[in-house]
Structures are given as C-alpha cells and as structure tokens.
Short mmCIF file of C-alpha atoms in Angstrom, two decimals:
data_model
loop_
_atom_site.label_atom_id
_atom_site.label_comp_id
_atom_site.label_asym_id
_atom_site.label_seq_id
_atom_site.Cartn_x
_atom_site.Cartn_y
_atom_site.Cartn_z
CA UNK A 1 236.83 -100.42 20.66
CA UNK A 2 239.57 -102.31 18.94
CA UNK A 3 241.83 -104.68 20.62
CA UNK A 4 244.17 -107.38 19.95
CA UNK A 5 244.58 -110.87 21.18
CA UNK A 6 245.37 -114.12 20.58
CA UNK A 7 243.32 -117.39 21.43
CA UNK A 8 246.61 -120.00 20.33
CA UNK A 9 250.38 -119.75 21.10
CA UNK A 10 252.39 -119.24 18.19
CA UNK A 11 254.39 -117.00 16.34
CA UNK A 12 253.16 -113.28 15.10
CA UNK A 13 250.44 -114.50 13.28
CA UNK A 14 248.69 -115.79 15.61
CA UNK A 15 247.88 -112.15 16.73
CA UNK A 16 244.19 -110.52 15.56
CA UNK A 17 241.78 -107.48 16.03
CA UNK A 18 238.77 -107.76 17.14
CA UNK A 19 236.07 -105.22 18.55
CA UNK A 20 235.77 -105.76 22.38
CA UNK A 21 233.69 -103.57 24.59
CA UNK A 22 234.85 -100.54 26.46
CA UNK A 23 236.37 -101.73 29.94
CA UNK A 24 234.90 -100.18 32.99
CA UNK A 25 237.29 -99.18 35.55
CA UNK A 26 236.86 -100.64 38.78
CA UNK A 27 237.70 -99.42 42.25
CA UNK A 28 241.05 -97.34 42.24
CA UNK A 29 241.38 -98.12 38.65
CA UNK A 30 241.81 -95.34 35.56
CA UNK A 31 240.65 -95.76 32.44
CA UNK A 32 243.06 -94.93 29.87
CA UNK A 33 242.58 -93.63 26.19
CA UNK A 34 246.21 -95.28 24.81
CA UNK A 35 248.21 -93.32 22.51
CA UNK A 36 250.93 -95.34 22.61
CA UNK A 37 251.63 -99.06 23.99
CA UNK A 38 255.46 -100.17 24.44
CA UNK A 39 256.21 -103.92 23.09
CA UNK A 40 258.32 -106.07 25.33
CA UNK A 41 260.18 -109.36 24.66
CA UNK A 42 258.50 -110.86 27.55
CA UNK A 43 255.01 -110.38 25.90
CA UNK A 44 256.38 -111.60 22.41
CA UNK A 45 257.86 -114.90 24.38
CA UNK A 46 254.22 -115.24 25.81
CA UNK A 47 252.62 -115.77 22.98
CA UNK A 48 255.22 -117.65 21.34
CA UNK A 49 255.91 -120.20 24.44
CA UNK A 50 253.22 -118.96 27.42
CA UNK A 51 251.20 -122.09 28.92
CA UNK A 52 247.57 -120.89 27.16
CA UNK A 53 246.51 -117.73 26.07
CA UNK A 54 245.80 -114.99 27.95
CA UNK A 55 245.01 -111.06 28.22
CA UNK A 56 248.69 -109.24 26.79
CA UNK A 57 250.14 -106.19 29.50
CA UNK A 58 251.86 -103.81 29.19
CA UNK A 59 252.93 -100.19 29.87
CA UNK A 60 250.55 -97.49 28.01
CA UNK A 61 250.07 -93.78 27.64
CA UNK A 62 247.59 -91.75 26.91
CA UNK A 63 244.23 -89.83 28.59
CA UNK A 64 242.32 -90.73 31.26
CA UNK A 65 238.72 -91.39 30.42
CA UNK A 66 237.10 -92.48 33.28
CA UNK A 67 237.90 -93.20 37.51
CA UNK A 68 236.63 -95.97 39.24
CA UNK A 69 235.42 -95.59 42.94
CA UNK A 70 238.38 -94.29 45.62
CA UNK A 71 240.76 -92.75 43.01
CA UNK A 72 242.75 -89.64 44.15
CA UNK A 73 245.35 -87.59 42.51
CA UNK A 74 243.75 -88.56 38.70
CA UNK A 75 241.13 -86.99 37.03
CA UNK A 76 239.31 -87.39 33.78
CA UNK A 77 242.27 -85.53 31.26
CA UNK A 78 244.78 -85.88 32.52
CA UNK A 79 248.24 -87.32 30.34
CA UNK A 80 249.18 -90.96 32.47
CA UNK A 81 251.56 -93.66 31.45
CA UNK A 82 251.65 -97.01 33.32
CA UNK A 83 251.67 -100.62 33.54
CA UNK A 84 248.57 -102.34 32.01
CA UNK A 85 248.17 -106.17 32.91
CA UNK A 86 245.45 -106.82 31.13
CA UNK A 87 244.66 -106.28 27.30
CA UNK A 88 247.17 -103.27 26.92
CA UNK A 89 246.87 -103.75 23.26
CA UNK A 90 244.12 -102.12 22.95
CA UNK A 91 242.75 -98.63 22.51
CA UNK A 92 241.18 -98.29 26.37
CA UNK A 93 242.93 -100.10 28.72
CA UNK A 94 242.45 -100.25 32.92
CA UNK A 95 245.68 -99.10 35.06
CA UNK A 96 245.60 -99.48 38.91
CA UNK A 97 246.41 -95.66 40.15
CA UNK A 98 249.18 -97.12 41.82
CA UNK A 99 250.97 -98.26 38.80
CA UNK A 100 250.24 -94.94 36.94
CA UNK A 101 252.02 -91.41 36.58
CA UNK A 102 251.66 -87.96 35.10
CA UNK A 103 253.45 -87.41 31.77
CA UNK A 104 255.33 -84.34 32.17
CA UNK A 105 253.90 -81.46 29.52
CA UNK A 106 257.09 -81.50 27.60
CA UNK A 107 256.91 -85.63 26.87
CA UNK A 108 255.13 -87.41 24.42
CA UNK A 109 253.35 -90.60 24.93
CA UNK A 110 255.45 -92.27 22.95
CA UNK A 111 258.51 -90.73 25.35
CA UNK A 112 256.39 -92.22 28.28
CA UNK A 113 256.42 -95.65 27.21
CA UNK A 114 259.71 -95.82 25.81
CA UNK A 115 260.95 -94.67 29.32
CA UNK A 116 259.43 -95.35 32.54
CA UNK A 117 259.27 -99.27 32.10
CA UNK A 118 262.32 -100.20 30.35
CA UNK A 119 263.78 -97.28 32.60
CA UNK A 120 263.00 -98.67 36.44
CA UNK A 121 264.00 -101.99 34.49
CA UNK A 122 267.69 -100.75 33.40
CA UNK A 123 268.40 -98.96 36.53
CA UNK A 124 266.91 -101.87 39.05
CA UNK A 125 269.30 -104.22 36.99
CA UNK A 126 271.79 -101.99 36.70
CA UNK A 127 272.01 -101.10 40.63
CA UNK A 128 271.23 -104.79 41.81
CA UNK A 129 274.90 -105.70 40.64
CA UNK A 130 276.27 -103.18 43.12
CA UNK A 131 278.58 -101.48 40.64
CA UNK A 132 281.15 -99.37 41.97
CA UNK A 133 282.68 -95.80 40.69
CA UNK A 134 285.87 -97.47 38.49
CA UNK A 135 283.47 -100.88 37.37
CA UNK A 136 283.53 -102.22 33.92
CA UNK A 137 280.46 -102.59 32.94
CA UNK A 138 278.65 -104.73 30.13
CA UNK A 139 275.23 -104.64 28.79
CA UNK A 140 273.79 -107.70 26.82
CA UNK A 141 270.70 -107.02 24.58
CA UNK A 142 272.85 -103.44 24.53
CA UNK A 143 270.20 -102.56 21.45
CA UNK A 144 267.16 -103.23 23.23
CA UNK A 145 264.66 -100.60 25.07
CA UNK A 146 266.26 -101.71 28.41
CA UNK A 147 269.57 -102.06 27.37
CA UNK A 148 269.83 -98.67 25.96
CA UNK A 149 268.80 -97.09 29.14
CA UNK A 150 271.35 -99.50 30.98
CA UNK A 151 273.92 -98.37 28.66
CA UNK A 152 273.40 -94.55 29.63
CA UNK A 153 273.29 -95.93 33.31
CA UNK A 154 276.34 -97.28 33.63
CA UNK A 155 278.04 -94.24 31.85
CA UNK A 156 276.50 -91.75 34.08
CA UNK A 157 277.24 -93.95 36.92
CA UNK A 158 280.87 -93.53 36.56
CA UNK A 159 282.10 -97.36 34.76
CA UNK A 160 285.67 -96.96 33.97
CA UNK A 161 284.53 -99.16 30.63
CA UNK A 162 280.81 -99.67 29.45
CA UNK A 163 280.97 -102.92 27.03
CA UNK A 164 277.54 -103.48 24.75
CA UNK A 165 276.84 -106.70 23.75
CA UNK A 166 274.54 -106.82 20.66
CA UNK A 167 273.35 -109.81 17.90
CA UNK A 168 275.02 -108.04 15.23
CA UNK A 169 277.43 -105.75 13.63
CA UNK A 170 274.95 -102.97 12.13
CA UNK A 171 274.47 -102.41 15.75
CA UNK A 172 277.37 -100.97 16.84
CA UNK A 173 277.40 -97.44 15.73
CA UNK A 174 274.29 -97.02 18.00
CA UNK A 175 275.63 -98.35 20.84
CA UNK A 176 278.28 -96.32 20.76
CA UNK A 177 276.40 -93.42 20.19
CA UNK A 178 274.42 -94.25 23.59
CA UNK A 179 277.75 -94.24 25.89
CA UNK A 180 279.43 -98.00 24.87
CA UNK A 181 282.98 -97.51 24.95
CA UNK A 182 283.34 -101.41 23.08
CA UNK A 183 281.08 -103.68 21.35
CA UNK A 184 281.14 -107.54 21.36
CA UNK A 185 279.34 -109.90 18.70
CA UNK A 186 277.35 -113.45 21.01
CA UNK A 187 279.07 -115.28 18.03
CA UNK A 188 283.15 -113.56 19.15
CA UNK A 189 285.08 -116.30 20.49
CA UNK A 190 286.10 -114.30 23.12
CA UNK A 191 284.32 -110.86 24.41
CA UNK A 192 287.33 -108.80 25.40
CA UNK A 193 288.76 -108.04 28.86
CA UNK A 194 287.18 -109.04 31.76
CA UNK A 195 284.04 -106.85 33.65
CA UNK A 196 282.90 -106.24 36.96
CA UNK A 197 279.10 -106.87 35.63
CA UNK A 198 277.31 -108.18 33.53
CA UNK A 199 273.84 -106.78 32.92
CA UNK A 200 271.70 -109.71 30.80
CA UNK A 201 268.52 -108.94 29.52
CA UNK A 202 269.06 -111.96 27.20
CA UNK A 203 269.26 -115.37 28.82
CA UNK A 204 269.19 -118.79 27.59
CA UNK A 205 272.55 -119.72 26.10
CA UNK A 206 274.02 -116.74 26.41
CA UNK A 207 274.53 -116.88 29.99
CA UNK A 208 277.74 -119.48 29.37
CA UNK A 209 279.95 -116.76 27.66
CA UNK A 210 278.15 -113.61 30.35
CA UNK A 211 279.54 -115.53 33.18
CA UNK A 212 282.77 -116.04 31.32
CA UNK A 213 283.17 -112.69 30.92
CA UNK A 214 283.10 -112.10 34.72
CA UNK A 215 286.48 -110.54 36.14
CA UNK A 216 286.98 -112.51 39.52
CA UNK A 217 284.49 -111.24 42.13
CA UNK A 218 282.52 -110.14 39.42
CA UNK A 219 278.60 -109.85 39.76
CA UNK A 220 276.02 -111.21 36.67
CA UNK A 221 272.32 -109.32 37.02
CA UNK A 222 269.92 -111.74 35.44
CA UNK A 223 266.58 -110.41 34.47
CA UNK A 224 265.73 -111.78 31.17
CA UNK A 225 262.54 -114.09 30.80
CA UNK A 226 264.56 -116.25 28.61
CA UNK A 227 265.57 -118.30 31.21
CA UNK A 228 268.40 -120.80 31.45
CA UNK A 229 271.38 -122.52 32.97
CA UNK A 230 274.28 -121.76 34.78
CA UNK A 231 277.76 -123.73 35.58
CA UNK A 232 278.38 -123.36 38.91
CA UNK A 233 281.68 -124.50 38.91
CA UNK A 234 282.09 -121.01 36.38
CA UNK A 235 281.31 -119.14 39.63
CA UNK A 236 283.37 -120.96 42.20
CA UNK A 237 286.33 -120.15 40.06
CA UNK A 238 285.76 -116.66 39.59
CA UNK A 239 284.49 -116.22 42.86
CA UNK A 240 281.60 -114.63 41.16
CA UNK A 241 277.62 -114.69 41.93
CA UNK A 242 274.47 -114.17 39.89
CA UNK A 243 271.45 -111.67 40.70
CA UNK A 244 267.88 -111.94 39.83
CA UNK A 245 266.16 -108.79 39.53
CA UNK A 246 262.50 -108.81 38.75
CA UNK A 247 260.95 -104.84 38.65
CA UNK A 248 257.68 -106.09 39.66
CA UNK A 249 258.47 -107.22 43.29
CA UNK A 250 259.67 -103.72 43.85
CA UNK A 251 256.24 -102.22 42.09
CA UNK A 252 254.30 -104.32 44.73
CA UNK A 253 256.67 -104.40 47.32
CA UNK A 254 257.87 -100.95 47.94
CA UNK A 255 255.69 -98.63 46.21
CA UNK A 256 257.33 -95.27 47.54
CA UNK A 257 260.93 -96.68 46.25
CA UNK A 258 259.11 -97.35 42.79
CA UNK A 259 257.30 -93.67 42.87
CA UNK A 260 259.95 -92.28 43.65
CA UNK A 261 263.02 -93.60 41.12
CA UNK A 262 259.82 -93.22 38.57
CA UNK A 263 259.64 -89.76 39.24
CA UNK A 264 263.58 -89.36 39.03
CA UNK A 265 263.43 -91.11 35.54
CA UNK A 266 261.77 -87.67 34.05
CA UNK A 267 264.36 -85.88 36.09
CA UNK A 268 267.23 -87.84 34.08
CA UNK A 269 265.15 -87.32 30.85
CA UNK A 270 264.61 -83.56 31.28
CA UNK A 271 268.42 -83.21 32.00
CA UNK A 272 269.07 -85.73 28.78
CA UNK A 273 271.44 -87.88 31.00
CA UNK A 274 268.58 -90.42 29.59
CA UNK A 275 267.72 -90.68 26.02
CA UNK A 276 264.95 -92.63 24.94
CA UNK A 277 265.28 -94.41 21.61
CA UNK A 278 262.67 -95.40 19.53
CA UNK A 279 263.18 -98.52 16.65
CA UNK A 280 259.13 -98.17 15.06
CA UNK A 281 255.82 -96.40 15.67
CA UNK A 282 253.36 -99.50 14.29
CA UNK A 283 249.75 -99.21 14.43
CA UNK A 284 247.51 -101.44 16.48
CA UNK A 285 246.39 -103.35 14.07
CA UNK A 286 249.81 -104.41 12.67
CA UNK A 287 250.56 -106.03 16.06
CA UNK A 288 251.73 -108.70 14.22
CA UNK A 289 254.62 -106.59 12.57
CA UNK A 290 255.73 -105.34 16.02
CA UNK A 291 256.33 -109.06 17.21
CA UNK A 292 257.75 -109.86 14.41
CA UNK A 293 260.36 -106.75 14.28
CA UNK A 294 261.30 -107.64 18.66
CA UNK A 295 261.25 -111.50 17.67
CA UNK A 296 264.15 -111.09 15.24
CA UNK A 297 266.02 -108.75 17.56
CA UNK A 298 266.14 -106.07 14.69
CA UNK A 299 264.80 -103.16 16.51
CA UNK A 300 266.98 -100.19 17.59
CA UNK A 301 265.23 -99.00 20.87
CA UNK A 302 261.77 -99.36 21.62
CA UNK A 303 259.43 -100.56 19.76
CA UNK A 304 255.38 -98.93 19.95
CA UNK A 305 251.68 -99.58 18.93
CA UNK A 306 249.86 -96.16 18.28
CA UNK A 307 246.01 -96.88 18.16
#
C-alpha cells in the first residue's frame, strides 16, 4: 500500500510516498480502507516544528477491512470514520473501536472527516467558555475546519453577536455566509466592540489582541497548538480568564460524553444546523500540496487526502 511520511522536519517538501506493508489490526483495533483523510494544522506544525519525525494521525473514513481480536459492534464493510494516530496518511490505516463510528448512509467520507473531528473540537471549545443565551461571541481562525463549525455553534447557540476573525479580506463573504454577523482583519488596529468569548484556534501572537478583545468578565478558550503568551495583568483588568480545551482528554477520559456529542454531531448535520465546508479534495500523493494550502492559511473549510 501507499503511504506518506516524512523522515526530517521541514516544510511541505519534506513529505514522500513510499510503499509500506498492509498494517494488521491488533486487539480491538479496525482496519480501515481510507477514502478520505482530514488535514489538520496541528499535523502541518508537526512536521514543520515537531521534536523528530514520527508516524502522522489523523481522522479517516472509509471501509473496514479487517478486526483484530475482541472487536464488537464493527464488522468487515462497514462505512467508519475516526481518529487514526498512527500513519493516517495512508491508504489502510488502524483505528481503536473506541475512537471509531458509523457513517450515516446519507454522508460521504469526505462529510465524515470534515465533521466529526473539527466538530467535537468547535463545540468542546465553544462550550468550555460557558457562553450564555445573549453572549457575543468571536471565532479566530473563523475560516478554518474548526472555526467554521464554531461559527455555526455559536449562532445556533443563541450569541446576541457572532464576530469571525480571519487572515484576510477574501474571507469574509464566507464567514458570513456560515452565521458571522462581523468580520475583523489580525492586522485591524482595533477588532470592534467588546465579546463575551473568544474562541482561538490560532495562538501565538494573536492571543495579545484576543484577550484585548475581552468585554470585562469575559472568557478566552485556548485550543490552538500554536502556543504562546499571555499578559496577565490584561486579565486582572478585565477581570477575565483563559481556558484550555484539549478534545483528546475528553476522548480518553469520558468516552460515553465523547460517543455521545459524536453521535449528536450527525444529528446537527442531518438537520443542517451544521454545514460542513470543504476548501480541496487532494490526492495522497500530493500531500505536499495539502500542507502547503493549511500552511498559508488559504483554505476555506477543510482540507482532504482521497487515496
């Protein structure tokens, strides 16, 4: 089978296919046929800035091929999206039955991975600033996978003003088009009237002007791997506090809670209170053209490898 990897940090090119043997699942483990594998900032920053190289996750669709030992509810057939944390780039990957779901009949795999990730992502972010019926609400990387579902979060949960911030102008009609009521530019001088949260899937020096934009008592949701610094004296004068949310403690943590808000995510879809939005369809061998497209923060939605 064909696979992609990476054996020095570095930008895009440092990406390549090679032919890698067929994985064999292992105890509770499916083995998945991908059709399509979602691309995710954090995986482009990893092999841009990660310590060494290593195997690229992911979330993945497709059809299972094979069941390890002890797996119940899957069979050999069946449609399954999930997270991969191991060589998801590739076109067989291994998913733990725990981190996998049915794709509903009417879905696509490419719905699948454009929702169920960047979907428990938006709302976990979204939720862990405690926003309240009446809330302003902003969205940084408003463009993004996430930050398109966050958008239509924050609208359906009942934000008196949803705010998207993006890296550029040509965004802005699609924001809007997802539920933003305003749009701020990271280069404006100032980025309007004050919110209740902020939801930042950006980080680094972009968390000055999020906390700044903080009404007092206001709440900033930091999930970004981008890292960064915060003034503190920013908070003590807005009486304001910052979040981490990480969607992974909750995947190993409380399994039912993730089951269950993943099975509500398809709800929201069915009803189209959730839209997924898609930037590029890329094959697996032009890996390299997918990093490069979520490196420069040009994509529109998600972006996805079809083997």
């Amino acid at each position: 089978m064909r696979r992609v990897r990476y054996e020095t940090t570095g930008g895009p090119e440092v990406l390549f296919v090679e032919e890698a043997p067929v994985p064999a699942p292992g105890p509770g483990e499916l083995l998945v046929r991908n059709e399509a594998i979602g691309v995710t900032l954090p995986a482009v920053r990893k092999v841009r800035e990660g310590a060494e190289p290593g195997p690229l996750g992911g979330e993945v669709a497709g059809i299972v091929a094979g069941v390890g030992e002890g797996v119940t509810g899957f069979s050999v057939g069946d449609r399954v999206t999930g997270l991969c944390f191991a060589h998801a780039y590739a076109e067989l990957s291994v998913v733990h039955q725990t981190m996998a779901s049915r794709v509903p009949d009417r879905a696509t795999a490419v719905d699948a991975v454009a929702l169920v990730r960047s979907g428990l992502v938006a709302r976990g972010a979204y939720e862990a600033g405690r926003p309240r019926p009446g809330d302003a609400v902003m969205v940084t990387a408003a463009a993004s996978a996430v930050g398109t579902l966050a958008l239509q979060y924050a609208r359906a949960g009942g934000a008196s003003r949803v705010v998207a911030a993006v890296g550029s102008a040509e965004k802005a009609e699609f924001v809007r088009s997802l539920g933003a009521d305003e749009v701020v530019l990271y280069g404006d001088e100032s980025w309007g009237d004050p919110v209740d949260v902020v939801v930042d899937g950006v980080g680094g020096e972009l968390l000055g002007p999020a906390v700044r934009a903080l009404a007092p008592g206001g709440r900033l949701v930091a999930f970004s791997s981008g890292g960064g610094t915060i003034d503190a004296y920013e908070l003590l004068v807005r009486g304001a506090s910052v979040i981490g949310f990480q969607m992974a403690a909750i995947a190993r943590g409380e399994p039912e809670v993730y089951a269950r808000r993943r099975d509500e995510l398809w709800e929201l879809h069915r009803d189209r209170t959730l839209r997924t939005r898609v930037a590029a369809e890329i094959p697996l061998a032009e890996a390299a053209r997918a990093h490069e497209l979520v490196e420069s923060r040009r994509n529109l939605g998600k972006v996805v490898l079809v083997p």
